[in-house]
Every structure is written in structure tokens, then in C-alpha cells.
Short mmCIF file of C-alpha atoms in Angstrom, two decimals:
data_model
loop_
_atom_site.label_atom_id
_atom_site.label_comp_id
_atom_site.label_asym_id
_atom_site.label_seq_id
_atom_site.Cartn_x
_atom_site.Cartn_y
_atom_site.Cartn_z
CA MET A 1 -57.14 25.38 -29.22
CA SER A 2 -56.30 28.89 -30.31
CA ASP A 3 -52.83 30.42 -30.49
CA SER A 4 -53.60 32.57 -27.48
CA GLN A 5 -54.33 29.41 -25.49
CA ILE A 6 -51.30 27.46 -26.76
CA GLN A 7 -48.63 30.08 -26.07
CA PRO A 8 -49.02 30.13 -22.24
CA VAL A 9 -48.79 26.32 -22.19
CA LEU A 10 -45.60 26.33 -24.24
CA ALA A 11 -44.12 29.07 -22.10
CA ASN A 12 -44.54 26.93 -18.96
CA MET A 13 -43.03 23.78 -20.51
CA PRO A 14 -39.32 22.93 -20.03
CA GLU A 15 -37.21 24.41 -22.80
CA ASN A 16 -35.83 21.07 -23.95
CA LEU A 17 -39.38 19.75 -24.50
CA THR A 18 -40.35 22.65 -26.77
CA GLN A 19 -37.44 22.20 -29.17
CA GLY A 20 -37.30 19.97 -32.23
CA PRO A 21 -35.95 16.40 -32.16
CA GLU A 22 -32.46 17.41 -33.29
CA ALA A 23 -32.21 20.13 -30.66
CA ARG A 24 -33.43 17.77 -27.98
CA ALA A 25 -30.86 15.14 -28.95
CA PHE A 26 -27.68 17.22 -28.77
CA LEU A 27 -25.98 18.94 -25.85
CA PRO A 28 -22.43 20.36 -26.17
CA THR A 29 -19.76 18.35 -24.36
CA PRO A 30 -18.90 21.07 -21.78
CA HIS A 31 -22.58 21.15 -20.84
CA TRP A 32 -22.52 17.43 -20.05
CA ILE A 33 -19.66 18.07 -17.64
CA LEU A 34 -21.56 21.00 -16.13
CA GLU A 35 -24.70 18.93 -15.63
CA GLY A 36 -22.61 16.14 -14.10
CA LEU A 37 -21.15 18.66 -11.66
CA ARG A 38 -24.68 19.65 -10.71
CA ALA A 39 -25.50 16.00 -10.04
CA GLY A 40 -22.34 15.75 -7.91
CA VAL A 41 -23.81 18.32 -5.52
CA PHE A 42 -27.36 16.90 -5.72
CA LEU A 43 -28.82 19.38 -8.20
CA SER A 44 -31.06 17.87 -10.84
CA PRO A 45 -29.32 17.59 -14.25
CA ARG A 46 -31.07 19.63 -16.95
CA VAL A 47 -30.83 17.01 -19.68
CA VAL A 48 -34.39 15.79 -20.22
CA GLY A 49 -34.63 14.59 -23.82
CA LYS A 50 -30.87 14.78 -24.33
CA SER A 51 -28.51 11.93 -25.20
CA PRO A 52 -24.71 12.06 -25.46
CA ALA A 53 -22.93 10.77 -28.52
CA PRO A 54 -20.41 7.96 -27.91
CA TRP A 55 -17.55 10.32 -28.66
CA GLN A 56 -18.87 12.75 -26.05
CA ILE A 57 -18.90 10.00 -23.42
CA ALA A 58 -15.29 9.21 -24.35
CA ILE A 59 -14.21 12.86 -24.10
CA VAL A 60 -15.93 13.39 -20.75
CA ALA A 61 -14.39 10.17 -19.42
CA ILE A 62 -10.90 11.20 -20.54
CA VAL A 63 -11.25 14.65 -18.97
CA VAL A 64 -12.65 13.33 -15.69
CA PHE A 65 -10.15 10.45 -15.40
CA ALA A 66 -7.32 12.93 -15.99
CA ILE A 67 -8.66 15.12 -13.18
CA GLU A 68 -8.92 12.09 -10.89
CA LEU A 69 -5.35 10.99 -11.69
CA VAL A 70 -4.07 14.45 -10.80
CA ALA A 71 -6.15 14.40 -7.61
CA LEU A 72 -4.80 10.97 -6.63
CA ARG A 73 -1.26 12.17 -7.34
CA THR A 74 -1.59 14.58 -4.44
CA GLU A 75 -1.55 11.59 -2.05
CA VAL A 76 2.21 11.24 -2.53
CA ASP A 77 4.61 14.01 -1.60
CA GLY A 78 7.61 13.99 -3.90
CA PRO A 79 8.46 11.66 -6.79
CA ALA A 80 5.86 8.98 -7.48
CA ARG A 81 5.33 6.12 -9.90
CA PHE A 82 2.03 5.31 -11.60
CA ASP A 83 0.56 1.85 -10.94
CA LEU A 84 -1.66 1.10 -13.94
CA GLN A 85 -2.93 -2.15 -12.46
CA ALA A 86 -4.06 -0.44 -9.27
CA TRP A 87 -5.82 2.28 -11.27
CA LEU A 88 -7.64 -0.15 -13.56
CA SER A 89 -8.73 -2.34 -10.66
CA GLY A 90 -11.47 0.12 -9.77
CA PHE A 91 -13.09 0.13 -13.21
CA TRP A 92 -15.04 -3.06 -12.54
CA THR A 93 -17.59 -0.96 -10.65
CA LEU A 94 -18.28 1.06 -13.80
CA LEU A 95 -19.07 -2.15 -15.70
CA VAL A 96 -21.43 -3.20 -12.91
CA PHE A 97 -23.06 0.24 -13.07
CA ILE A 98 -23.66 0.00 -16.83
CA GLY A 99 -25.10 -3.51 -16.60
CA LEU A 100 -27.47 -2.55 -13.80
CA ALA A 101 -28.55 0.57 -15.66
CA TRP A 102 -29.54 -1.49 -18.67
CA TRP A 103 -31.57 -3.74 -16.40
CA ALA A 104 -33.18 -1.12 -14.19
CA PHE A 105 -33.97 1.83 -16.46
CA PRO A 106 -37.32 1.94 -18.26
CA PRO A 107 -37.34 2.56 -22.04
CA ALA A 108 -37.08 6.17 -23.08
CA HIS A 109 -40.67 6.17 -24.35
CA ALA A 110 -42.12 4.64 -21.17
CA GLY A 111 -44.19 7.00 -19.11
CA GLY A 112 -46.98 5.33 -17.15
CA GLU A 113 -46.86 5.11 -13.39
CA PHE A 114 -43.44 6.69 -13.00
CA ALA A 115 -44.29 9.75 -15.05
CA GLU A 116 -47.51 10.24 -13.13
CA LYS A 117 -45.85 10.14 -9.72
CA GLU A 118 -42.89 12.39 -10.54
CA VAL A 119 -43.23 16.17 -10.66
CA ARG A 120 -40.08 16.42 -12.78
CA PRO A 121 -39.93 14.49 -16.06
CA PRO A 122 -37.67 11.45 -15.74
CA LEU A 123 -34.23 11.22 -17.31
CA SER A 124 -33.60 8.40 -19.74
CA GLY A 125 -30.77 6.57 -21.45
CA VAL A 126 -27.92 4.45 -20.12
CA GLY A 127 -25.38 6.64 -21.91
CA THR A 128 -26.83 9.75 -20.32
CA CYS A 129 -26.62 8.24 -16.85
CA VAL A 130 -23.05 7.00 -17.39
CA VAL A 131 -21.73 10.36 -18.61
CA LEU A 132 -23.42 12.19 -15.73
CA SER A 133 -22.15 9.75 -13.12
CA ILE A 134 -18.59 10.05 -14.43
CA ALA A 135 -18.69 13.85 -14.37
CA ALA A 136 -20.37 13.83 -10.95
CA SER A 137 -17.18 12.40 -9.42
CA ILE A 138 -15.27 15.64 -10.05
CA PRO A 139 -16.40 17.46 -6.87
CA TYR A 140 -15.42 14.43 -4.77
CA ALA A 141 -12.00 14.25 -6.43
CA LEU A 142 -11.34 17.96 -5.94
CA VAL A 143 -12.33 17.89 -2.27
CA TYR A 144 -10.09 14.87 -1.67
CA ALA A 145 -7.17 16.54 -3.46
CA ALA A 146 -7.62 19.76 -1.48
CA TRP A 147 -7.57 17.81 1.77
CA THR A 148 -4.44 15.81 0.92
CA VAL A 149 -2.57 18.91 -0.23
CA ALA A 150 -3.58 20.79 2.91
CA THR A 151 -2.42 17.86 5.04
CA MET A 152 0.95 17.51 3.30
CA GLN A 153 1.63 21.24 3.34
CA GLY A 154 0.91 21.42 7.06
CA TRP A 155 -2.01 23.81 6.66
CA LEU A 156 -4.15 21.66 8.95
CA THR A 157 -2.14 21.99 12.12
CA ALA A 158 -4.88 21.36 14.67
CA LYS A 159 -4.57 17.98 16.34
CA ALA A 160 -8.17 17.12 15.42
CA PHE A 161 -7.31 17.31 11.71
CA THR A 162 -4.25 15.06 12.00
CA SER A 163 -5.78 12.32 14.13
CA PRO A 164 -6.63 8.90 12.65
CA TRP A 165 -10.24 9.44 13.75
CA PHE A 166 -10.56 12.50 11.55
CA TYR A 167 -8.97 10.68 8.60
CA TRP A 168 -11.35 7.73 8.81
CA THR A 169 -14.36 9.99 9.39
CA PHE A 170 -13.41 12.06 6.37
CA TYR A 171 -12.90 8.91 4.30
CA VAL A 172 -16.29 7.47 5.30
CA VAL A 173 -18.00 10.77 4.52
CA LEU A 174 -16.46 10.82 1.04
CA MET A 175 -17.54 7.23 0.41
CA ALA A 176 -21.05 8.05 1.60
CA TRP A 177 -21.06 11.08 -0.69
CA THR A 178 -20.27 8.96 -3.76
CA VAL A 179 -22.95 6.42 -2.88
CA ALA A 180 -25.52 9.18 -2.26
CA VAL A 181 -24.77 10.82 -5.62
CA THR A 182 -25.17 7.45 -7.32
CA ALA A 183 -28.51 6.91 -5.59
CA PHE A 184 -29.60 10.43 -6.56
CA LEU A 185 -28.95 9.74 -10.24
CA ILE A 186 -30.47 6.27 -10.20
CA VAL A 187 -33.76 7.57 -8.79
CA ARG A 188 -33.86 10.30 -11.46
CA PHE A 189 -33.53 7.62 -14.16
CA ALA A 190 -35.23 4.53 -12.75
CA GLY A 191 -37.77 6.18 -10.46
CA ARG A 192 -38.70 5.05 -6.97
CA THR A 193 -38.99 1.37 -7.85
CA TRP A 194 -37.70 -1.86 -6.38
CA ARG A 195 -35.19 -2.06 -9.23
CA ALA A 196 -33.75 1.28 -8.16
CA VAL A 197 -33.39 -0.03 -4.60
CA VAL A 198 -31.52 -3.11 -5.85
CA PHE A 199 -29.37 -0.86 -8.04
CA VAL A 200 -28.42 1.44 -5.14
CA LEU A 201 -27.69 -1.40 -2.71
CA THR A 202 -25.54 -3.20 -5.28
CA MET A 203 -23.49 -0.08 -6.03
CA ALA A 204 -23.04 0.56 -2.29
CA ALA A 205 -21.78 -3.00 -1.93
CA THR A 206 -19.33 -2.62 -4.84
CA THR A 207 -17.98 0.57 -3.27
CA GLY A 208 -17.36 -1.29 -0.01
CA VAL A 209 -15.71 -4.23 -1.76
CA THR A 210 -13.46 -1.88 -3.73
CA ALA A 211 -12.33 -0.07 -0.58
CA TRP A 212 -11.75 -3.39 1.18
CA GLN A 213 -10.11 -5.54 -1.51
CA PHE A 214 -8.63 -3.02 -3.97
CA ASP A 215 -6.69 -0.72 -1.66
CA ALA A 216 -3.51 -0.53 -3.73
CA ARG A 217 -2.66 3.08 -4.53
CA THR A 218 -2.67 4.41 -8.08
CA TRP A 219 0.41 6.44 -7.21
CA GLU A 220 3.19 5.04 -5.02
CA ARG A 221 6.19 6.93 -3.81
CA ASP A 222 9.15 6.47 -6.17
CA TYR A 223 11.97 6.06 -3.70
CA ALA A 224 14.49 5.50 -6.48
CA ALA A 225 13.81 9.00 -7.85
CA ALA A 226 13.68 10.63 -4.43
CA THR A 227 17.43 10.86 -3.98
CA ASN A 228 18.90 14.12 -2.76
CA THR A 229 21.12 15.52 -5.52
CA GLU A 230 22.92 17.72 -3.02
CA ASP A 231 24.14 14.64 -1.15
CA PRO A 232 25.46 12.28 -3.85
CA LYS A 233 26.01 8.68 -2.78
CA PRO A 234 28.07 5.89 -4.32
CA ARG A 235 26.20 4.29 -7.20
CA LEU A 236 26.45 0.81 -8.60
CA GLN A 237 28.60 0.60 -11.72
CA LEU A 238 26.92 -2.13 -13.71
CA SER A 239 29.22 -4.12 -15.99
CA GLN A 240 30.00 -7.69 -16.96
CA GLN A 241 32.82 -7.67 -14.44
CA ALA A 242 30.39 -6.58 -11.72
CA PHE A 243 28.07 -9.48 -12.56
CA GLU A 244 30.91 -12.01 -12.56
CA GLU A 245 32.33 -10.69 -9.29
CA GLN A 246 28.90 -10.83 -7.69
CA GLN A 247 28.37 -14.44 -8.71
CA ALA A 248 31.73 -15.39 -7.25
CA LEU A 249 31.09 -13.34 -4.10
CA LEU A 250 27.73 -15.02 -3.48
CA GLN A 251 29.23 -18.47 -3.93
CA THR A 252 32.11 -17.63 -1.60
CA THR A 253 29.67 -16.30 1.01
CA LEU A 254 27.50 -19.39 0.87
CA ASN A 255 30.45 -21.78 0.92
CA ALA A 256 31.74 -20.10 4.07
CA ILE A 257 28.64 -20.95 6.13
CA THR A 258 29.73 -23.01 9.12
CA PRO A 259 28.09 -26.45 9.42
CA ASP A 260 25.92 -27.17 12.45
CA ARG A 261 27.30 -28.69 15.62
CA PRO A 262 25.70 -31.99 16.58
CA GLY A 263 23.76 -31.78 19.82
CA VAL A 264 23.76 -27.95 19.85
CA THR A 265 20.86 -25.75 18.81
CA ASP A 266 22.67 -23.22 16.66
CA VAL A 267 21.37 -19.91 15.37
CA TYR A 268 21.74 -19.18 11.67
CA GLY A 269 20.95 -15.77 10.24
CA LEU A 270 19.80 -14.23 6.98
CA VAL A 271 19.77 -10.41 6.86
CA PHE A 272 18.20 -8.86 3.78
CA ALA A 273 18.42 -5.12 2.95
CA PRO A 274 17.34 -4.56 -0.67
CA TYR A 275 16.97 -0.76 -0.75
CA ALA A 276 20.21 0.91 -1.83
CA THR A 277 19.05 4.53 -1.83
CA GLU A 278 18.77 5.03 1.93
CA ASP A 279 21.91 4.58 4.06
CA VAL A 280 19.80 3.70 7.10
CA PHE A 281 19.36 0.17 5.72
CA ILE A 282 23.08 -0.55 5.43
CA ARG A 283 23.56 0.67 9.01
CA GLU A 284 20.62 -1.30 10.34
CA SER A 285 21.36 -4.56 8.53
CA SER A 286 25.00 -4.39 9.62
CA MET A 287 23.94 -3.76 13.21
CA VAL A 288 21.54 -6.71 13.19
CA SER A 289 24.23 -8.97 11.72
CA SER A 290 26.58 -7.89 14.49
CA VAL A 291 24.00 -8.53 17.22
CA LEU A 292 23.25 -12.01 15.87
CA ALA A 293 26.96 -12.83 15.70
CA ASP A 294 27.85 -11.44 19.14
CA ARG A 295 24.73 -12.17 21.17
CA PHE A 296 23.35 -15.30 19.49
CA ASP A 297 26.56 -17.21 18.77
CA ALA A 298 25.88 -16.97 15.03
CA ALA A 299 29.34 -15.90 13.83
CA GLY A 300 30.14 -17.84 10.67
CA ARG A 301 26.49 -18.78 10.23
CA LEU A 302 25.25 -15.50 8.78
CA VAL A 303 24.40 -14.41 5.26
CA HIS A 304 24.07 -10.65 4.83
CA LEU A 305 22.53 -9.68 1.48
CA LEU A 306 22.78 -5.94 0.88
CA ASN A 307 22.16 -3.43 -1.89
CA HIS A 308 24.32 -0.34 -1.65
CA GLY A 309 26.66 1.48 -3.98
CA SER A 310 29.61 1.02 -1.64
CA THR A 311 29.29 -2.72 -0.98
CA ALA A 312 29.29 -4.36 -4.41
CA LYS A 313 32.67 -5.98 -3.66
CA THR A 314 31.90 -7.01 -0.07
CA HIS A 315 28.25 -8.13 0.01
CA ALA A 316 26.13 -10.19 -2.34
CA TRP A 317 23.17 -8.34 -3.80
CA ALA A 318 19.85 -8.44 -1.97
CA THR A 319 17.60 -9.86 -4.68
CA PRO A 320 14.79 -12.43 -4.43
CA ALA A 321 16.91 -14.92 -6.39
CA ASN A 322 19.88 -14.51 -4.03
CA LEU A 323 17.56 -14.84 -1.05
CA GLN A 324 16.29 -18.15 -2.43
CA ARG A 325 19.85 -19.40 -2.99
CA SER A 326 20.88 -18.28 0.49
CA VAL A 327 17.95 -20.05 2.15
CA ASP A 328 18.84 -23.25 0.28
CA ALA A 329 22.52 -22.98 1.28
CA LEU A 330 21.67 -22.32 4.93
CA ALA A 331 19.33 -25.31 4.93
CA GLN A 332 22.14 -27.52 3.65
CA ARG A 333 24.53 -26.47 6.44
CA MET A 334 22.16 -26.34 9.42
CA ASP A 335 20.20 -29.00 11.23
CA ARG A 336 16.85 -28.17 9.71
CA ASP A 337 14.88 -29.89 12.48
CA ASN A 338 16.73 -28.49 15.50
CA ASP A 339 18.61 -25.29 14.63
CA VAL A 340 16.93 -21.86 14.44
CA LEU A 341 17.02 -19.56 11.43
CA VAL A 342 16.64 -15.82 12.16
CA VAL A 343 15.56 -13.76 9.14
CA TYR A 344 15.70 -9.97 9.30
CA LEU A 345 14.24 -7.87 6.47
CA THR A 346 14.61 -4.10 6.39
CA SER A 347 13.38 -1.71 3.68
CA HIS A 348 10.46 0.50 2.75
CA GLY A 349 7.06 -1.19 2.67
CA ALA A 350 3.91 -0.61 0.64
CA ARG A 351 0.20 -1.21 1.12
CA ASP A 352 0.45 -4.30 -1.07
CA PHE A 353 2.88 -5.70 1.56
CA LYS A 354 5.80 -5.97 -0.87
CA LEU A 355 9.25 -5.03 0.38
CA ALA A 356 10.65 -2.22 -1.78
CA ALA A 357 13.88 -2.92 -3.65
CA SER A 358 16.22 -0.53 -5.44
CA HIS A 359 19.78 -0.77 -6.75
CA TRP A 360 19.82 1.40 -9.86
CA PRO A 361 20.74 0.69 -12.61
CA LEU A 362 20.19 -2.94 -11.59
CA GLU A 363 16.52 -3.87 -11.71
CA VAL A 364 15.50 -5.64 -8.50
CA ASP A 365 12.04 -7.09 -7.93
CA PRO A 366 10.29 -6.38 -4.62
CA LEU A 367 9.98 -9.27 -2.20
CA SER A 368 6.56 -10.53 -1.12
CA PRO A 369 5.75 -12.53 2.03
CA ILE A 370 4.58 -15.51 -0.01
CA GLU A 371 7.99 -15.70 -1.73
CA LEU A 372 9.79 -15.85 1.61
CA ARG A 373 7.34 -18.41 3.00
CA ARG A 374 7.71 -20.58 -0.10
CA ALA A 375 11.52 -20.47 0.07
CA LEU A 376 11.57 -21.51 3.75
CA ASP A 377 9.00 -24.26 3.25
CA GLN A 378 10.76 -25.74 0.23
CA ALA A 379 14.08 -25.69 2.09
CA GLY A 380 12.50 -27.62 4.98
CA ILE A 381 13.71 -25.22 7.68
CA ARG A 382 11.58 -25.88 10.73
CA HIS A 383 12.33 -23.31 13.43
CA ARG A 384 12.07 -19.71 12.25
CA VAL A 385 12.33 -16.26 13.81
CA ILE A 386 11.38 -13.60 11.28
CA ALA A 387 11.49 -9.84 11.80
CA VAL A 388 10.27 -7.37 9.16
CA SER A 389 11.19 -3.70 9.57
CA ALA A 390 9.01 -1.84 7.06
CA CYS A 391 5.82 0.17 6.74
CA TYR A 392 2.65 -1.94 6.64
CA SER A 393 4.75 -4.99 7.54
CA GLY A 394 1.93 -6.40 9.65
CA GLY A 395 0.58 -7.68 6.36
CA TRP A 396 3.35 -10.31 6.44
CA VAL A 397 2.22 -11.93 9.68
CA ASP A 398 -0.61 -14.17 8.47
CA THR A 399 1.47 -15.49 5.56
CA LEU A 400 4.58 -16.26 7.61
CA ALA A 401 3.02 -17.44 10.88
CA GLY A 402 3.05 -21.10 11.89
CA ASP A 403 3.44 -23.43 14.86
CA ASN A 404 7.24 -23.33 14.53
CA THR A 405 7.59 -19.63 13.73
CA LEU A 406 7.93 -16.39 15.67
CA VAL A 407 7.10 -13.33 13.54
CA MET A 408 7.74 -9.71 14.54
CA THR A 409 6.93 -6.65 12.43
CA ALA A 410 7.61 -2.95 12.79
CA ALA A 411 3.98 -1.99 12.12
CA ASP A 412 0.56 -3.46 11.62
CA ALA A 413 -0.97 -3.89 8.16
CA THR A 414 -2.45 -0.38 7.98
CA HIS A 415 0.22 1.90 9.46
CA THR A 416 3.64 3.17 8.59
CA SER A 417 6.71 2.62 10.72
CA TYR A 418 9.27 5.32 11.48
CA GLY A 419 12.97 5.96 11.09
CA CYS A 420 13.59 4.89 7.48
CA GLY A 421 14.47 8.34 6.10
CA ARG A 422 17.85 9.39 4.76
CA LEU A 423 18.70 11.22 7.99
CA SER A 424 17.86 8.28 10.26
CA GLU A 425 20.63 6.36 12.00
CA LEU A 426 18.44 3.28 12.52
CA THR A 427 14.73 2.59 12.18
CA PHE A 428 12.76 2.95 15.41
CA PHE A 429 11.97 -0.78 15.29
CA GLY A 430 15.52 -2.00 14.64
CA ARG A 431 17.01 0.36 17.18
CA ALA A 432 14.65 -0.55 20.01
CA LEU A 433 14.46 -4.29 19.36
CA PHE A 434 17.97 -5.29 18.26
CA ASP A 435 20.31 -2.44 19.12
CA GLU A 436 18.89 -1.97 22.62
CA GLN A 437 16.76 -4.80 24.01
CA LEU A 438 18.45 -7.83 22.42
CA ARG A 439 21.75 -6.61 23.82
CA LYS A 440 20.19 -7.15 27.27
CA THR A 441 18.30 -10.40 26.78
CA HIS A 442 18.34 -13.46 24.55
CA SER A 443 14.54 -13.66 24.55
CA PHE A 444 12.87 -12.30 21.43
CA GLU A 445 9.51 -12.10 23.20
CA LYS A 446 10.88 -10.14 26.15
CA ALA A 447 12.85 -7.85 23.87
CA PHE A 448 9.77 -7.16 21.75
CA ALA A 449 7.60 -6.44 24.80
CA ALA A 450 10.17 -3.96 26.10
CA ALA A 451 10.72 -2.36 22.68
CA VAL A 452 7.08 -1.54 21.87
CA PRO A 453 6.54 1.20 24.50
CA LEU A 454 9.90 2.74 23.56
CA ILE A 455 8.85 2.86 19.92
CA LYS A 456 5.50 4.40 20.80
CA GLN A 457 7.04 7.15 22.92
CA ARG A 458 9.64 7.96 20.29
CA GLU A 459 6.95 8.22 17.62
CA ILE A 460 5.02 10.63 19.85
CA ASP A 461 8.15 12.68 20.47
CA ALA A 462 8.93 12.74 16.73
CA GLY A 463 5.42 13.95 15.88
CA LYS A 464 4.31 10.92 13.87
CA ASP A 465 0.92 12.09 12.64
CA ASP A 466 -0.63 9.00 11.03
CA GLY A 467 -1.15 6.92 14.14
CA PHE A 468 0.95 4.52 16.19
CA SER A 469 2.82 2.02 14.03
CA ASN A 470 1.57 -0.75 16.34
CA PRO A 471 4.32 -3.41 15.96
CA GLN A 472 3.03 -6.97 15.77
CA ILE A 473 4.25 -10.31 17.14
CA ARG A 474 2.92 -13.81 16.75
CA VAL A 475 4.49 -16.81 18.46
CA GLY A 476 3.76 -20.33 17.26
CA GLY A 477 2.88 -22.98 19.80
CA ASN A 478 5.96 -25.11 19.13
CA ILE A 479 8.64 -22.42 18.79
CA GLY A 480 8.40 -21.18 22.39
CA PRO A 481 10.14 -24.14 24.10
CA VAL A 482 12.88 -24.18 21.45
CA LEU A 483 13.67 -20.50 21.99
CA ALA A 484 13.51 -20.90 25.78
CA ALA A 485 16.14 -23.66 25.62
CA LEU A 486 18.23 -21.53 23.27
CA GLU A 487 17.99 -18.64 25.70
CA GLN A 488 19.35 -20.79 28.52
CA ARG A 489 22.28 -22.01 26.40
CA LEU A 490 23.23 -18.52 25.26
CA ALA A 491 23.00 -17.13 28.79
CA ALA A 492 25.63 -19.67 29.89
CA ILE A 493 28.16 -18.47 27.32
CA PRO A 494 30.54 -15.92 28.88
CA PRO A 495 30.53 -12.57 27.07
CA ALA A 496 33.38 -12.04 24.64
CA ARG A 497 36.03 -9.59 25.83
CA PRO A 498 37.37 -6.96 23.47
CA PRO A 499 41.12 -6.78 22.85
CA ALA A 500 43.02 -4.95 25.59
CA SER A 501 44.05 -2.22 23.16
CA GLU A 502 40.44 -1.38 22.27
CA PRO A 503 37.76 0.05 24.54
CA ALA A 504 34.60 -1.97 25.03
CA SER A 505 31.64 -0.80 22.96
CA ARG A 506 27.97 -1.64 22.74
#
């Protein structure tokens, strides 16, 4: 073939196929990111014959993961803490991707049937596919960040944009986008083969499992750092004396629990408010303690554990260890087979269903539902009424429920509750259930049924934009008759009269 015949052929060939081996092998790192961005919007990457060096894969991964971390940070308005475990939990899908790529992709030198069917030359190399897939996630991350920022800043004011339906539709579209980009890349590397189909279906399944089982957020709101410096509050002064006084105070509190009365179904109470930063929790836990004492004949049978800068000398700290000790002490004083223990927990809640705790500079672990269940089971307390006032508290129900248990929560497992901010007097749940309805009835079921519509209307009036909190209740088959008998006994007790010198109050 003459030169005049060769030149037109070379001119029509892709540039990367006309270069030497060294030129074909190397592509600058920014170009790998650019080609990954093209793949992220379904444009074919121009990397035929190219392979990234291991250090280039590392650099692209670092850059992209940094972008994703910044994008995820936009989910939380205000101070936030980084959850390394939650972030790393999603990396198992990348390992699955690499393993499948090794299995599904033909060797770089293989042409054959695939090359004959495809108009474009196939891409090759597991490293090439990995670096492109990592960079292809940038458009998704940027779109998600833009949406969260617009939502938090109030730029999307139309009701359609703030409805749960829009959120879930948007979320599903983003998930579908990531799966479609993955499929797009897989076909470019593996061709239209049965292995590519298996690859795509497996990655779609891993995406679904990740969204279902690994829903902990990489960034969680840091309530301890979210204090308002213009409104300073009392802070705990941590010292050896404080520790010694707390130990003595806890022992005094537990020793003062009144023993049960034979033949009487008594109510015992444990109120737990572990979040010191927000004053709403001291007000709510004190109100609930008062309602239990006044309305449920539980005076002298209450343990109120509380974290707050102003109560270090009056209340034992609300820590998981003190909760365990309190449950054990209550079990020793009550009739564990006949009396009823009412547990009220109030704090912020997270998607992992742990109850937030804060009492800086004291380090306090969050409380999980399994810890509470274990403490009650080990103490042998039979009849239980448990109320959890926190966001996502519906996640406690399955763990705590039982034949001898009534569980009430301020929200379901996927929604926030309302009224736990620094300007709130009481949470919507605590106010409606305890401060209003349980002052009218001794029935927890009736009070809950009457409180739910009040909570819903107040959330609507307050402009709650992430959906109805949807409070939950579950009543065990054996606890109903016990509470009905208790209701009758309490109804027969004449209401206490205030001293003549003081006006009656709610």
C-alpha cells in the first residue's frame, strides 16, 4: 500500500490508536477526571488504549471522595460531626465492583465477537473502569449537594418541592442515575454479554442493599457544638468533688425509693433526660415526673436522671450506667410481677435510633433501645410502659415491644419529631401526651389517641416540612388488663388539693 493510500486510513482512525505504545498508555490525571465526568452524563469516555497508573487511581479517588464528603456535609445545617464508620460502610460496593470487573471483562487483547459487533472500540482494564466509575459519581454528588443547599436555604419554597413525595422521587431518580451510569460503563468494557447483565443486576442489588441497610449518615448534627454563644447557659464544672457528690446523690436517690405496698398495683417511674444543651429537656422531664407523681400516685417511687448545668447538685446524671443502676434499684423496691414501671426518655434522636447524650465536659454515651431492653429484662420487671420522645424514635418499638409492654414514641422510624429546639417550652409529643391528655385521663391508650391529632395539627401550623412525625404505639396482649385495673384504682383516688394560700395550677 502506498503512502497516498495509507494517510487517509490513518486520518480516519481514532487518535489514541495512531500513537505509539507509550502515548497510548498514559493520560494525565485531570483528563481521567474529565473522562469520568463524561461517563457520569452518559458520554463515551475517550480512553481507548489508555490505562491509569495506580497512583493516578489513588489521586482521583482522594479528589472525588473529598468532593463527596463536602457534598454530604450539606445535609446538615450547622455544626456537624463526621461518622467514619458510616462513611466506610458504603465502600463494600466498590470491592464488589472490582471483583465483578475482573470476572466480567475480557482481556485487553481480546477482540473477536465483541469487537465485530461494536462500532466503537471497546474499553479495557479493571483499573480504567474503576477510575472512571469513581469520577463519574461527581455529577451525582454535585446535584445532590445543590438540592440540599437549596432546601436548607429555603430557595425551594413551592409546596411540591418540600413534600415527602418529591424527596423520595428525587432520591429514587438519583439512585437510578447511579445504576444507569454503572451499566453504561460496564457495557463499554464488557460488551453486551450475559456477564455484563449479571454485573449490572448485581450492582443494582448492592445499591438497594446499601440504601436499605446502611442508612447511617456520614455527617450527623453536632448538638454539643450548636450552642448559642449569645445565650450562655450554666455548664458542668467537672472535678473530683463533682464526681464524689454525684455518687452520693445517686445513692441517696435510689435509697429513697419507697417500697411497694402489698396488694396494690403501684406505679414506679424512671425519667431520663441525657441532653444538657437544650433547656426543653429539663422542662419536659420535670413535667413528666410531676404528672407521674400527681396523677399516677408515684410520689416517692420516681427516679429522675437529668443532665443539665444547673442540676448537678439536685439530680443524678443521665448516663447509661446510672440508668442501669436505677432500673436495678427500682426492681428491688417494687413488686416486679404486679407493679408497673413507667419509663420516659426525652432527647434528640438519630437515624441509628440512639438517644443523643451531652453533658460537656463529661463524656456521655448515647443510649440504644437494646441497652434499655436488656436492663429491664435482667432486672425482671414485668409490666412496662415506655415512652420515647425523640426523632426517629419509632425505631425503638420493635426492640422494646412485648406481651407485657406498652410502647409509645414521638415519631416513626423515618421521621423527625418536633419541639426539641432551644426555644421550645416542651416537645409536641410530651406536651400533648403528658402535659395535656394524661392530666385528663389515667389511660395511656386514650391519652395517646387524643394526642396524635393535636400533634399533627400543631406540626402543620408550625410548617414542619419533612412529613408528619407519625407517633407510634404498640400495646402487648397482657399489659392491657393490668393498665385497665390501674386506671380504675387511680380514678377512685380523690384529687389532691393545693394549700389554701396557693392557687390551684395545672
